[in-house]
C-alpha cells in the first residue's frame, strides 16, 4: 500500500494485492505458504467489513467404532490386551481400532463372521482391496499382522498368518529441483531496478543466491562479521546444517553489497547486513522475506515460472545444475553448496540430461539369420 500510495484498505486493495503476489493464480495452484497469505488477507477484509473473524464450523464428532459379532469380540479382546499389557497411548489405540474396523467391515461384507473362517486367501484378497494412501497402508498392514499373531498365540487360529502378510516399503523419490537457464537467471538479475535503496538491497540478495548458492536462511542472517574483505571471502556457519562454509566474495557480489551499504542501507547498529526498508529498520524476522523478494523479482522480470518453483532455492538449484553441466565434479559442487556429503549433491544427477545422453549405448544390429533360425517357427 505504501509503495502504491494507497491510504485506505478495502476489498479492491485485497484483490489487487493477491493478483500482484500470485500473478492471477488461485486455489490449488497456490503453494501452502501462499494459501496461508491469501487466507490471512481475506480475513483482514472480513474483519474490516464485519468487525469480527468467524471461526470455521468444527467437524461433527465421528461415530465410535463398534465391533459386533464373534470376530468383533476377538478384536475387542485384542485391543484390551494391547492396552493393558503394552500400555498403548490413546492415539495409538485409536489407530489400531480404525485399522481393525476396516478389516471387520470387509469380513462382514463377505460373510466372514468367526475367526476360524479367516485364511490366507481371505487376507490376501482383503489387502488387495485396501484403498488408502501409501502412508496409511503401512499401519493397516502392521496392525493386521499384530492381530493375526495374537489370534495364533491365543490358539484361536491354527496357523500363524502374521508371517504371510506382505511388507510394504515406502520409497519416496525427492521431487526434481526447479532450475532456470543461464539466460533466465541473467534476465532476472538485469531486471532489478537499482536506483532505489530497496532495489540495491534486493540486487545484492539475489546475487548472493544466484552466484554463490546461499540459502535464504543464511542470506537473511548474514552479518558484517561474515564478510572478510581482506581475503575476499564470505565465511558463515550454515543455519540448516551447522557446517562452516567459506565462499569467494565475487567482484559483482562484493560491489553490490558495497553499493547497498553506502547508498541503500539505513543507519543502524544492527549486526545483520540486510535490513527492512521501513523504520525501525530491523533485521529480517525470517527467511520468508528473502523468499518473497526473489519471487517478486521473477514476476517483474516476466520469466515463465509455470510448473517450476521460483524462490531462492531455485537460484541455488540452477547454480548446482550449471556446475554439473560444466563437468564440475560432485565433491566441488557439494563444497560450494555447503552440503554435508556428496549424497545430497547426487540429487542433481537426475536432471543432468546431457551427461545421461553420453552414457547411452548403441543397440547392436541383429543378423537376419537370428529371426530365421529353425525356419522361423519359434517367432510365428
XYZ file of C-alpha atoms in Angstrom:
380
model
C 0.000 0.000 0.000
C 2.858 2.371 0.834
C 4.632 1.636 -2.460
C 1.432 2.329 -4.430
C 0.279 5.368 -2.468
C -2.816 3.596 -1.104
C -4.059 5.002 2.204
C -7.367 3.142 2.686
C -7.671 -0.654 2.723
C -10.728 -2.325 1.166
C -11.648 -5.431 -0.789
C -10.399 -3.883 -4.026
C -6.952 -3.495 -2.462
C -7.121 -7.133 -1.358
C -7.796 -8.256 -4.937
C -5.013 -6.071 -6.350
C -2.552 -7.339 -3.737
C -3.349 -11.028 -4.296
C -3.164 -10.614 -8.082
C 0.235 -8.948 -7.672
C 1.534 -11.599 -5.262
C 0.313 -14.667 -7.149
C 0.169 -13.397 -10.731
C -3.511 -14.337 -11.061
C -3.076 -17.877 -9.681
C -5.800 -19.085 -7.326
C -6.947 -22.094 -5.287
C -4.947 -25.289 -5.676
C -2.395 -23.573 -7.893
C -1.039 -21.799 -4.798
C 1.665 -23.274 -2.612
C 0.811 -23.921 1.041
C 2.623 -20.795 2.235
C 0.859 -18.728 -0.445
C -2.533 -20.082 0.627
C -1.722 -19.017 4.197
C -1.017 -15.458 2.980
C -4.176 -15.385 0.825
C -6.389 -16.610 3.679
C -4.893 -14.072 6.080
C -5.557 -11.227 3.649
C -9.174 -12.307 3.186
C -9.606 -12.479 6.964
C -8.386 -8.874 7.160
C -11.097 -7.834 4.695
C -13.675 -9.863 6.605
C -12.704 -8.133 9.853
C -12.945 -4.701 8.219
C -16.427 -5.426 6.829
C -17.964 -7.217 9.825
C -15.809 -6.260 12.801
C -15.132 -9.910 13.596
C -13.491 -13.055 12.240
C -15.721 -16.100 12.001
C -14.403 -19.327 13.432
C -14.992 -22.176 10.940
C -17.526 -24.782 11.971
C -15.863 -27.700 13.667
C -16.494 -31.091 12.036
C -19.075 -33.308 13.651
C -17.700 -35.828 16.104
C -17.137 -39.130 14.364
C -19.224 -42.105 15.415
C -17.357 -44.527 17.684
C -16.107 -47.814 16.278
C -18.490 -50.616 17.240
C -17.171 -54.166 16.940
C -20.085 -56.596 16.665
C -20.226 -60.379 16.368
C -17.752 -63.090 17.316
C -14.991 -61.586 15.206
C -15.698 -58.172 16.715
C -15.370 -59.674 20.194
C -11.960 -61.098 19.254
C -10.860 -57.650 18.084
C -12.059 -56.045 21.341
C -10.179 -58.707 23.293
C -7.041 -57.945 21.284
C -7.393 -54.183 21.878
C -7.860 -54.718 25.627
C -4.778 -56.913 25.692
C -2.662 -54.293 23.876
C -3.986 -51.505 26.083
C -3.253 -53.331 29.359
C -0.101 -55.239 28.501
C 1.658 -52.676 26.304
C 0.021 -49.535 27.717
C -0.686 -48.072 24.305
C -1.310 -44.338 24.074
C -4.795 -43.110 23.225
C -3.646 -42.095 19.749
C -2.014 -45.456 19.050
C -5.052 -47.349 20.334
C -7.315 -45.284 18.091
C -5.101 -46.171 15.130
C -5.472 -49.888 15.966
C -9.250 -49.506 16.232
C -9.530 -47.700 12.920
C -7.394 -50.261 11.056
C -9.192 -53.301 12.512
C -12.621 -51.732 11.969
C -11.818 -51.637 8.235
C -10.930 -55.323 8.366
C -14.136 -56.159 10.268
C -16.247 -54.269 7.703
C -14.627 -56.274 4.911
C -15.269 -59.551 6.744
C -18.925 -58.677 7.395
C -19.462 -57.761 3.739
C -18.015 -61.132 2.716
C -19.957 -63.104 5.351
C -16.909 -63.957 7.430
C -18.214 -63.793 10.990
C -15.979 -66.112 13.022
C -12.221 -66.264 13.479
C -11.692 -69.754 12.065
C -13.118 -68.618 8.688
C -10.064 -66.410 8.210
C -7.447 -67.947 5.923
C -4.635 -66.738 3.687
C -6.894 -66.290 0.655
C -9.217 -64.022 2.660
C -6.309 -61.968 3.967
C -4.632 -61.509 0.588
C -7.913 -60.547 -1.053
C -8.573 -58.028 1.704
C -5.106 -56.496 1.259
C -5.764 -56.105 -2.477
C -8.984 -54.219 -1.740
C -7.377 -51.728 0.649
C -7.855 -48.318 -0.913
C -5.838 -45.789 1.057
C -2.727 -43.673 0.615
C 0.731 -45.191 0.821
C 1.289 -43.559 4.204
C -1.777 -45.373 5.636
C -1.148 -48.808 4.138
C 1.831 -49.369 6.455
C -0.095 -49.027 9.787
C -3.011 -51.021 8.318
C -0.757 -53.980 7.475
C 1.203 -53.660 10.707
C -1.978 -53.723 12.821
C -3.362 -56.690 10.898
C -0.079 -58.529 11.419
C -0.225 -57.934 15.206
C -3.850 -59.053 15.362
C -3.169 -62.311 13.497
C -0.199 -63.081 15.713
C -2.432 -62.556 18.764
C -5.067 -64.922 17.347
C -2.423 -67.609 16.811
C -0.946 -67.189 20.299
C -4.416 -67.430 21.833
C -4.983 -70.632 19.805
C -7.913 -69.046 18.001
C -6.146 -69.728 14.681
C -4.186 -72.893 13.937
C -1.779 -71.114 11.565
C 0.291 -68.006 12.228
C -0.748 -65.921 9.231
C 1.112 -62.872 10.543
C 4.225 -64.119 8.763
C 2.357 -64.263 5.465
C 1.263 -60.627 5.479
C 3.410 -58.818 2.880
C 5.520 -55.883 3.966
C 5.108 -52.535 2.299
C 8.132 -50.325 1.977
C 7.708 -46.657 1.130
C 10.476 -45.348 -1.110
C 9.951 -41.717 -1.994
C 11.991 -40.136 -4.726
C 12.564 -36.460 -3.949
C 10.968 -34.084 -6.406
C 13.121 -32.832 -9.223
C 14.582 -29.434 -8.335
C 13.299 -26.399 -10.226
C 16.053 -24.929 -12.367
C 16.387 -21.997 -14.739
C 18.732 -21.490 -17.667
C 21.722 -19.174 -17.540
C 19.863 -16.738 -19.805
C 16.820 -16.696 -17.496
C 18.989 -16.054 -14.427
C 20.771 -13.175 -16.177
C 17.417 -11.741 -17.266
C 16.283 -11.870 -13.644
C 19.409 -10.089 -12.382
C 19.363 -7.384 -15.069
C 15.663 -6.652 -14.485
C 16.234 -5.404 -10.914
C 15.921 -1.631 -10.590
C 18.959 -0.494 -8.575
C 18.043 3.188 -8.470
C 16.313 2.889 -5.077
C 17.622 1.663 -1.698
C 15.250 -1.322 -1.846
C 16.469 -2.182 -5.326
C 20.111 -2.060 -4.202
C 19.324 -4.383 -1.307
C 17.309 -6.828 -3.416
C 20.015 -6.873 -6.106
C 22.674 -7.877 -3.565
C 20.374 -10.540 -2.061
C 19.597 -12.133 -5.420
C 23.273 -12.138 -6.431
C 24.174 -13.976 -3.220
C 21.627 -16.665 -4.088
C 22.373 -16.854 -7.819
C 26.180 -16.521 -7.825
C 27.041 -18.266 -4.547
C 24.032 -20.520 -3.977
C 23.381 -19.296 -0.423
C 20.150 -20.394 1.224
C 17.517 -17.818 2.186
C 18.138 -18.541 5.876
C 21.853 -17.737 5.514
C 21.229 -14.580 3.471
C 18.694 -13.208 5.939
C 21.152 -13.724 8.832
C 24.296 -12.577 7.033
C 26.365 -10.381 9.386
C 29.203 -7.915 8.845
C 31.439 -10.348 10.725
C 30.872 -12.864 7.910
C 32.348 -10.529 5.276
C 36.129 -10.817 5.091
C 37.195 -8.073 2.697
C 40.907 -8.679 3.248
C 40.636 -12.243 1.887
C 37.624 -11.589 -0.385
C 35.633 -14.372 1.251
C 32.305 -14.920 2.951
C 32.595 -17.208 5.976
C 29.409 -18.414 7.663
C 28.037 -21.211 9.799
C 25.071 -22.503 7.858
C 21.737 -22.271 9.643
C 20.418 -25.550 8.210
C 23.435 -27.823 8.657
C 25.603 -26.009 11.211
C 28.524 -26.663 8.866
C 31.086 -23.914 8.293
C 31.156 -22.605 4.751
C 33.767 -20.404 3.063
C 32.915 -18.916 -0.334
C 34.754 -16.420 -2.556
C 33.353 -12.907 -2.421
C 32.997 -12.481 -6.184
C 33.573 -8.962 -7.592
C 29.969 -8.353 -8.714
C 28.600 -9.685 -5.413
C 31.047 -7.607 -3.371
C 30.314 -4.448 -5.395
C 26.553 -4.977 -4.970
C 26.933 -5.287 -1.184
C 29.145 -2.147 -1.040
C 26.642 -0.210 -3.169
C 23.847 -1.182 -0.774
C 25.870 -0.370 2.348
C 26.905 3.049 1.023
C 23.742 4.245 -0.669
C 20.864 1.960 0.369
C 21.174 0.726 3.920
C 19.697 2.862 6.691
C 21.989 3.927 9.516
C 21.690 1.222 12.136
C 23.739 -0.591 14.747
C 22.258 -3.917 13.659
C 24.846 -6.644 13.139
C 22.984 -8.071 10.129
C 23.815 -6.702 6.684
C 20.291 -6.604 5.264
C 17.539 -4.563 6.952
C 13.867 -3.898 6.367
C 13.121 -0.882 4.183
C 10.978 0.914 6.768
C 11.560 2.217 10.273
C 12.703 0.888 12.715
C 14.981 -0.726 10.066
C 15.374 -4.048 11.849
C 16.914 -7.238 10.547
C 14.667 -9.713 8.717
C 12.238 -11.512 11.021
C 12.557 -14.705 8.981
C 13.959 -16.097 5.752
C 10.488 -15.688 4.198
C 11.383 -12.065 3.480
C 14.176 -13.230 1.159
C 11.802 -15.716 -0.454
C 9.249 -13.004 -1.236
C 11.962 -10.701 -2.634
C 13.108 -13.363 -5.090
C 9.569 -14.386 -6.065
C 8.576 -10.778 -6.824
C 11.731 -10.343 -8.898
C 10.845 -13.378 -11.016
C 7.385 -11.965 -11.702
C 8.629 -8.477 -12.579
C 11.242 -9.956 -14.912
C 8.485 -11.724 -16.854
C 10.144 -15.142 -16.566
C 7.866 -18.103 -17.208
C 7.648 -19.980 -13.886
C 4.786 -22.324 -14.784
C 5.397 -25.762 -13.299
C 8.535 -24.557 -11.509
C 9.189 -23.123 -8.075
C 10.627 -19.641 -8.154
C 12.106 -18.913 -4.757
C 15.737 -18.572 -3.600
C 16.213 -22.350 -3.739
C 15.572 -22.292 -7.490
C 18.616 -19.997 -7.844
C 20.641 -22.396 -5.713
C 19.478 -25.396 -7.750
C 20.228 -23.584 -11.006
C 23.791 -22.875 -9.860
C 24.333 -26.539 -8.966
C 22.858 -27.639 -12.294
C 25.089 -25.292 -14.317
C 28.183 -26.509 -12.456
C 27.178 -30.079 -13.261
C 26.686 -29.172 -16.926
C 30.192 -27.717 -16.956
C 31.525 -31.099 -15.751
C 32.330 -29.891 -12.236
C 32.936 -32.933 -10.021
C 30.421 -33.690 -7.260
C 32.745 -33.030 -4.290
C 33.371 -29.474 -5.556
C 29.647 -28.811 -6.084
C 28.978 -30.264 -2.645
C 31.571 -27.934 -1.107
C 30.205 -24.833 -2.864
C 26.591 -25.583 -1.908
C 27.581 -26.471 1.648
C 26.158 -29.985 1.624
C 27.060 -32.333 4.456
C 28.044 -35.015 1.940
C 28.040 -35.710 -1.778
C 24.926 -37.863 -1.252
C 22.878 -34.661 -1.082
C 24.544 -33.424 -4.266
C 23.634 -36.594 -6.162
C 20.127 -35.134 -6.081
C 21.132 -33.071 -9.133
C 22.321 -36.040 -11.217
C 18.736 -36.865 -12.209
C 18.392 -33.614 -14.174
C 21.793 -33.730 -15.893
C 20.358 -34.965 -19.199
C 23.479 -34.012 -21.142
C 25.648 -36.394 -19.110
C 22.961 -39.072 -19.237
C 22.947 -38.914 -23.049
C 26.694 -39.504 -23.059
C 26.087 -42.787 -21.200
C 23.690 -44.178 -23.812
C 24.792 -47.363 -25.543
C 24.004 -48.131 -29.148
C 21.811 -51.170 -29.710
C 23.806 -53.638 -31.852
C 22.190 -54.770 -35.067
C 20.834 -58.313 -35.152
C 21.611 -60.639 -38.037
C 18.572 -61.676 -40.152
C 19.643 -65.289 -39.571
C 18.582 -64.911 -35.931
C 14.965 -64.394 -36.941
C 15.055 -67.234 -39.462
C 16.569 -69.873 -37.183
C 14.700 -73.160 -37.142
C 12.648 -71.929 -40.053
C 11.258 -69.042 -38.100
C 8.721 -71.297 -36.376
C 9.730 -70.002 -32.888
C 8.721 -66.463 -33.871
C 5.383 -67.265 -35.584
